[in-house]
Coordinates of C-alpha atoms and ligand atoms in Angstrom, one line a residue:
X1 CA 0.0 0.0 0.0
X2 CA 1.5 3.3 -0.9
X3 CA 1.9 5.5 1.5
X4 CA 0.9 9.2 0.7
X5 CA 3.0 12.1 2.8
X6 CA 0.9 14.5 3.7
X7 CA 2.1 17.8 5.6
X8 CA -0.3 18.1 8.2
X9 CA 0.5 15.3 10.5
X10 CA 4.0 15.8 10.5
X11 CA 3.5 19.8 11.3
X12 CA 0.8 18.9 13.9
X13 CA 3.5 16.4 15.4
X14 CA 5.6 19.4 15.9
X15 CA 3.2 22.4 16.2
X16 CA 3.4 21.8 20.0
X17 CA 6.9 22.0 20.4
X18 CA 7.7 25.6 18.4
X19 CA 4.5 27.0 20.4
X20 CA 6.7 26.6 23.4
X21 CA 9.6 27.7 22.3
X22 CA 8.0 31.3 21.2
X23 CA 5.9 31.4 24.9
X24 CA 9.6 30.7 26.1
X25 CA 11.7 33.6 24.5
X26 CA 8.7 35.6 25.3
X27 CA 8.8 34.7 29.3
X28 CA 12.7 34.8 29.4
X29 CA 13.5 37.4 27.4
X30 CA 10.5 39.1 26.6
X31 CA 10.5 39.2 22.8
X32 CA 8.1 37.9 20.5
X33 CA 9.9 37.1 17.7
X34 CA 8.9 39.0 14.8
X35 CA 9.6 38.7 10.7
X36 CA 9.1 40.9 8.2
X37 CA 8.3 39.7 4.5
X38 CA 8.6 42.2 1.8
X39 CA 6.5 42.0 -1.3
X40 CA 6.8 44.0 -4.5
X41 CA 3.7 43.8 -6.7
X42 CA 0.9 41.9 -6.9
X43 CA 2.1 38.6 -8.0
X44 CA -0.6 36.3 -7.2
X45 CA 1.2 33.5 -6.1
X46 CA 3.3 35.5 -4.2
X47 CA 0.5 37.1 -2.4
X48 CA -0.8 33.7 -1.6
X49 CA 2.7 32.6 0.0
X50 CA 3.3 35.8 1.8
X51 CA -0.3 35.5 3.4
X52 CA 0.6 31.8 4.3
X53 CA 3.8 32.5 6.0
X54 CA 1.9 35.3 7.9
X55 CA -0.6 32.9 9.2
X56 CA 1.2 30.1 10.0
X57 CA 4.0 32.7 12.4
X58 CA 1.3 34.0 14.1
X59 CA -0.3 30.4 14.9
X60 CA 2.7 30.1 16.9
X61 CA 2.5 33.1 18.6
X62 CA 5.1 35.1 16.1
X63 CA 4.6 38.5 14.8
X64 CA 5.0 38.7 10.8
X65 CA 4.3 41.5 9.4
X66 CA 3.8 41.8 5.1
X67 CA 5.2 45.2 4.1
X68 CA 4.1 46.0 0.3
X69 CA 5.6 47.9 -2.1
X70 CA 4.5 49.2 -4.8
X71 CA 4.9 46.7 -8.7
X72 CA 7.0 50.1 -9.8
X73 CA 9.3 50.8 -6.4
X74 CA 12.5 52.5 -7.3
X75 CA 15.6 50.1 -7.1
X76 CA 17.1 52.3 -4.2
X77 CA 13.7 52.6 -2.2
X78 CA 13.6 48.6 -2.3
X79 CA 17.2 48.8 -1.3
X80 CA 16.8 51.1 2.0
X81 CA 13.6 48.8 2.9
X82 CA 15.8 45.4 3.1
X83 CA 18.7 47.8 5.1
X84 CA 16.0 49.6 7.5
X85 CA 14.7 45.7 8.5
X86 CA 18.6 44.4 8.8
X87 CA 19.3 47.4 11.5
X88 CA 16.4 47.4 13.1
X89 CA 17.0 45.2 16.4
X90 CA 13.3 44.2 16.7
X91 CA 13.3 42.6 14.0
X92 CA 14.5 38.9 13.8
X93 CA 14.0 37.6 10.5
X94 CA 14.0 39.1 7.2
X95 CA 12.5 37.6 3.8
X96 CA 12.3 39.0 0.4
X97 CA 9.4 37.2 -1.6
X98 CA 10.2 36.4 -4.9
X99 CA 10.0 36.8 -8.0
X100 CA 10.9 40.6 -7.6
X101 CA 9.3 42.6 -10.8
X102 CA 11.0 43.2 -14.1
X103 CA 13.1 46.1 -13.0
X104 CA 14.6 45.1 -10.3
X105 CA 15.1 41.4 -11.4
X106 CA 18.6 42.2 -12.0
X107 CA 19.4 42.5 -8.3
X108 CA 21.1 39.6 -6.8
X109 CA 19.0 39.0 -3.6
X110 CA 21.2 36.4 -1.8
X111 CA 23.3 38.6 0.2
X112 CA 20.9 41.5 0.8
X113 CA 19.4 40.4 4.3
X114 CA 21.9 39.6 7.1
X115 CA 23.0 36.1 7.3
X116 CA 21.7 36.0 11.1
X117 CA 18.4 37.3 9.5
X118 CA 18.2 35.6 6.6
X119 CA 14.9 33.1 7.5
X120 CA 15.3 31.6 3.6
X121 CA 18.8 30.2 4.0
X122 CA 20.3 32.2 0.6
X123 CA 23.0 33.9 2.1
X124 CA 26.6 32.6 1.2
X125 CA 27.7 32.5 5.0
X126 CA 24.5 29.8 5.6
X127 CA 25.3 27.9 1.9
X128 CA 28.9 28.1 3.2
X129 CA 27.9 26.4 6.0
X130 CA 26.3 23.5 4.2
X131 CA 29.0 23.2 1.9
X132 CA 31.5 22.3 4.8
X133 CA 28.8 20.6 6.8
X134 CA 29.3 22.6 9.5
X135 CA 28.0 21.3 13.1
X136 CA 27.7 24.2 14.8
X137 CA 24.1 24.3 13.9
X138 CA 24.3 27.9 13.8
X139 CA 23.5 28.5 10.2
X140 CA 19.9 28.9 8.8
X141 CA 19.1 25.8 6.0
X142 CA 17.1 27.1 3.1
X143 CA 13.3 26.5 3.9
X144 CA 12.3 23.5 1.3
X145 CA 15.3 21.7 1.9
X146 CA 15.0 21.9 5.1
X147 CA 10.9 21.0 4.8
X148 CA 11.8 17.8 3.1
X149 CA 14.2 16.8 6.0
X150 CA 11.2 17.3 8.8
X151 CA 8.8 15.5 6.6
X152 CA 10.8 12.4 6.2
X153 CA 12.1 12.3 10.2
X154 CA 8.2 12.3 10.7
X155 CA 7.2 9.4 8.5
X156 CA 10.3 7.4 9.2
X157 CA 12.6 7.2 6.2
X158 CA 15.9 8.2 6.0
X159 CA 18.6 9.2 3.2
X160 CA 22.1 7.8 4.6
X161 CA 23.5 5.1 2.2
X162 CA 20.2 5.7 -0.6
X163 CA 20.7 6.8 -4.2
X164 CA 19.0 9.8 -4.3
X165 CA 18.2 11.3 -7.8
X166 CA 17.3 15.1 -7.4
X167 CA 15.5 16.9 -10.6
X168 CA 16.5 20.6 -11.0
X169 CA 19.5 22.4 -9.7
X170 CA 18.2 26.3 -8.4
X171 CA 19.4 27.7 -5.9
X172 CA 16.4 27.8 -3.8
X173 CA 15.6 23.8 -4.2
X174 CA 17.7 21.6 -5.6
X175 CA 21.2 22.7 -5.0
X176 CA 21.1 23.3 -1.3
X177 CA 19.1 20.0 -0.9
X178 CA 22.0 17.4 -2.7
X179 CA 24.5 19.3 -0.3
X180 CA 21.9 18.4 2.7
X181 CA 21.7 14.8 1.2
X182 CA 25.0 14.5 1.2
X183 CA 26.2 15.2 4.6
X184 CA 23.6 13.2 5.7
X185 CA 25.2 10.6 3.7
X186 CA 23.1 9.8 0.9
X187 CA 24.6 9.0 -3.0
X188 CA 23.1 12.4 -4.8
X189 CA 22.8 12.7 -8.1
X190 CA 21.7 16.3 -9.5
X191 CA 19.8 16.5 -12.6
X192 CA 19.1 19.2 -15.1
X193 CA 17.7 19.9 -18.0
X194 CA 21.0 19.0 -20.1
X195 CA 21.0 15.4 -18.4
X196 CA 20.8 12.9 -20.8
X197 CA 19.4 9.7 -19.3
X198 CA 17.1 10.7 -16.7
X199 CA 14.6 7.8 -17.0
X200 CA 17.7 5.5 -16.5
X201 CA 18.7 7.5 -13.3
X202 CA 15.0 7.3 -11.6
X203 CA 14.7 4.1 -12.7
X204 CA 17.9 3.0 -10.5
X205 CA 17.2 5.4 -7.4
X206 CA 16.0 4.6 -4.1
X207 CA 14.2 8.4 -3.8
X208 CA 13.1 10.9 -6.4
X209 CA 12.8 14.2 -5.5
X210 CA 11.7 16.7 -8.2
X211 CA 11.8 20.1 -8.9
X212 CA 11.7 21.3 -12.1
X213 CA 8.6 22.8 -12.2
X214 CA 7.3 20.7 -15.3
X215 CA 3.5 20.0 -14.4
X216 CA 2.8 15.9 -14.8
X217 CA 6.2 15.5 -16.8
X218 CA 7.5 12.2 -14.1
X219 CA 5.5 9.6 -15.7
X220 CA 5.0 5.9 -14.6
X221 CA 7.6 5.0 -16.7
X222 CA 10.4 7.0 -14.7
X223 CA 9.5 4.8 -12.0
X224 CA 10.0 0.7 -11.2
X225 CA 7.0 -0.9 -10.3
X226 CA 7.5 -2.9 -7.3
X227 CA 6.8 -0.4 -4.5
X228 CA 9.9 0.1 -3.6
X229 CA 10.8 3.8 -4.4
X230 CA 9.8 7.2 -2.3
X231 CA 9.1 10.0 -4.9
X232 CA 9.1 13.6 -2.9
X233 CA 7.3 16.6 -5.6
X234 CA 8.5 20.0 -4.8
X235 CA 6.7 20.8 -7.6
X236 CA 3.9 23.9 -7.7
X237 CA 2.8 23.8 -11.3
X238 CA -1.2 25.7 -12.3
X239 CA -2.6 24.4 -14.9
X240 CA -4.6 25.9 -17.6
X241 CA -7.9 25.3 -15.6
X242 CA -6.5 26.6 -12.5
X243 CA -5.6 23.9 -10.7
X244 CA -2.4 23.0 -8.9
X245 CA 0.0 20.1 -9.8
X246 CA 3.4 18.8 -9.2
X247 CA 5.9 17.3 -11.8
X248 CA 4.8 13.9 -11.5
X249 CA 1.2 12.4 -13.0
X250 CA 0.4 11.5 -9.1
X251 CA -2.7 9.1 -9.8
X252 CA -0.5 7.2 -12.8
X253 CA 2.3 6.8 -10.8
X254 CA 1.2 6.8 -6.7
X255 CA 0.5 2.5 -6.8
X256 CA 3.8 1.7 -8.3
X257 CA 5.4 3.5 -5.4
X258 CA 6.3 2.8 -1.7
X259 CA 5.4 6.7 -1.0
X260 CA 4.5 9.8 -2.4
X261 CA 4.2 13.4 -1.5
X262 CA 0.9 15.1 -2.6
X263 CA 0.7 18.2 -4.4
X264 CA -1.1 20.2 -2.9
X265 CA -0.8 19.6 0.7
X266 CA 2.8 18.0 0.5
X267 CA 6.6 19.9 0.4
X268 CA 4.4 23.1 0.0
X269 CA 3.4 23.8 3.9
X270 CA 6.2 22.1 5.1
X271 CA 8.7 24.9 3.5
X272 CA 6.0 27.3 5.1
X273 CA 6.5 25.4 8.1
X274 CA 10.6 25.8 8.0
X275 CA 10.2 29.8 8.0
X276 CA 8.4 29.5 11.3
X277 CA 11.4 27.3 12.4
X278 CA 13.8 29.4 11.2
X279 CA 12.6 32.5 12.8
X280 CA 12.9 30.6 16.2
X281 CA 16.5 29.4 15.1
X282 CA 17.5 32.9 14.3
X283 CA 16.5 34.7 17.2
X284 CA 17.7 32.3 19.6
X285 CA 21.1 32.7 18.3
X286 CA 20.8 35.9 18.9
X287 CA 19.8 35.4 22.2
Ligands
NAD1 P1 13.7 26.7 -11.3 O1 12.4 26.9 -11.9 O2 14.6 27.8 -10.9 O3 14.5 25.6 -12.1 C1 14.0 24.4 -12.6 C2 15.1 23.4 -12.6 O4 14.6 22.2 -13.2 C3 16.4 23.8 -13.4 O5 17.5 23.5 -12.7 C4 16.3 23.0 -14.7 O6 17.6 22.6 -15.1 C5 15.5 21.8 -14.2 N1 14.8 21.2 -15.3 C6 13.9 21.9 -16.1 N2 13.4 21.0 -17.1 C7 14.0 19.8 -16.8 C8 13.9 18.6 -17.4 N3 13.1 18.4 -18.5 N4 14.6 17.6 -16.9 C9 15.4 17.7 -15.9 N5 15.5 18.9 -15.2 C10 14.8 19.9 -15.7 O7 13.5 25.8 -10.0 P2 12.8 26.1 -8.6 O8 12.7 27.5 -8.3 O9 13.5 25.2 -7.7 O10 11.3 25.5 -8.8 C11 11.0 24.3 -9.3 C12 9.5 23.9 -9.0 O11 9.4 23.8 -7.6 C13 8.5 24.9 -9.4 O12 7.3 24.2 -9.8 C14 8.3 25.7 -8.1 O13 7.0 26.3 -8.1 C15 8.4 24.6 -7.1 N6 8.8 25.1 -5.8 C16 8.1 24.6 -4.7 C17 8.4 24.9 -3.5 C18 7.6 24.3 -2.4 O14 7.7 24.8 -1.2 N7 6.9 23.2 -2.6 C19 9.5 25.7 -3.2 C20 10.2 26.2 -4.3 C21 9.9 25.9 -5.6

């Protein structure tokens, strides 16, 4: 029987646990901890993740607070927003919702908020700190990487020894993730759009995990058919009629498989979920 991972048990496993650890810093230290998301435009998608992120902070008893500027902001107006929420010391956390509009699409975003602030994981000092697998545990992971990782602890499957095959190589998803998988000590293979023989590789791997934003494009014959593979869909695709799918044809391919992540409902809130973690982490390091 395939086993379908949905987000919502492993969140409410661990909803308890960061409710606790925002009443703490509020007791001991009387903070709440607080994140600002800035959003340029009116991107509907981004709308609909901004409001998400809000929600779920404040069911934990977190302050997040959308700030909105305008679709035609001036490059240096952006600029002094992002530099106004790194100084300002009640402020924890700091995201910058992309994509960012035409104009300022040029601007490389990874190194604008403060590493200790930076609640998506994008700055060089936190990649750094993947790269060398550092044990500190000091550095903030990039949110769907990190999503993946509490969604597997929480149905019981783990990546040390597997062949891994991982579909798309951004900087958001995929490339963080195979440095995750690796110093957890799982075989990671990275694949693009120039690879070659990608049926052969899913074919062969003991976990799939796609994101290359392809709506239905992982077939059932990318997969074997004995119930023995895990496929994880990072995937947010909308289809022409509006509704929302991942890269794999889910009811062609879910019976052939051991487990499957559902799109919607799957990696989605649990990257959600790993802002709401991160904030914690990143205040209490400053702490
Ligand atoms: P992206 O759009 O920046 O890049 C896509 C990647 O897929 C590239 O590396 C490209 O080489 C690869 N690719 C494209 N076509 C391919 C093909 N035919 N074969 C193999 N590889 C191919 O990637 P992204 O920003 O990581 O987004 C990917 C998908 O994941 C999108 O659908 C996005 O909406 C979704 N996403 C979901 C979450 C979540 O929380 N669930 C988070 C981030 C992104």
């Amino acid at each position: 029987m395939t086993e379908i991972l949905y987000a919502k048990p492993a969140i409410d496993a661990e909803l308890e646990a960061l409710k606790s650890r925002t009443a703490k810093i509020k007791q001991e230290h009387g903070v709440i901890p607080t994140l600002r998301v800035i959003l340029v435009g009116n991107d509907p998608g981004s709308i609909i993740y901004t409001n998400s992120k809000k929600k779920f902070c404040e069911k934990i008893g977190a302050d997040c607070e959308i700030i909105k500027l305008d679709e035609s902001v001036e490059e240096k107006v952006f600029l002094s927003e992002v530099d106004k929420l790194n100084k300002d010391m009640n402020v924890h956390a700091v995201l910058i919702q992309l994509p960012l509009p035409k104009h300022l699409s040029h601007i490389d975003t990874t190194n604008l908020v403060l590493p200790s602030k930076d609640v998506d994981g994008f700055h060089s000092e936190n990649i750094s700190r993947l790269y060398r697998n550092d044990k500190s545990e000091t550095g903030l992971v990039p949110c769907t990487p990190k999503g993946i990782l509490t969604l597997a602890k929480h149905y019981n499957f783990n990546f040390a020894s597997k062949n891994v095959v991982i579909i798309g190589r951004s900087l958001i998803v995929g490339k963080p993730l195979s440095l995750l998988l690796t110093n957890l000590d799982a075989t990671v293979t990275l694949a693009h759009s120039k690879t070659h023989n990608l049926k052969d590789l899913c074919l062969r791997a003991d976990i799939i995990i796609s994101a290359c934003g392809k709506p239905k494009f992982l077939t059932s014959d990318y997969f074997r058919t004995d119930q023995s593979q895990i496929v994880i869909d990072v995937g947010i695709n909308r289809l022409p009629n509006g509704t929302v799918c991942g890269d794999c044809d889910f009811d062609s391919i879910k019976d052939q498989l051991s487990a499957i992540t559902p799109v919607p409902k799957g990696v989605g809130p649990m990257t959600i979920f790993s802002v709401a973690q991160n904030l914690l982490h990143a205040l209490e390091n400053s702490l």
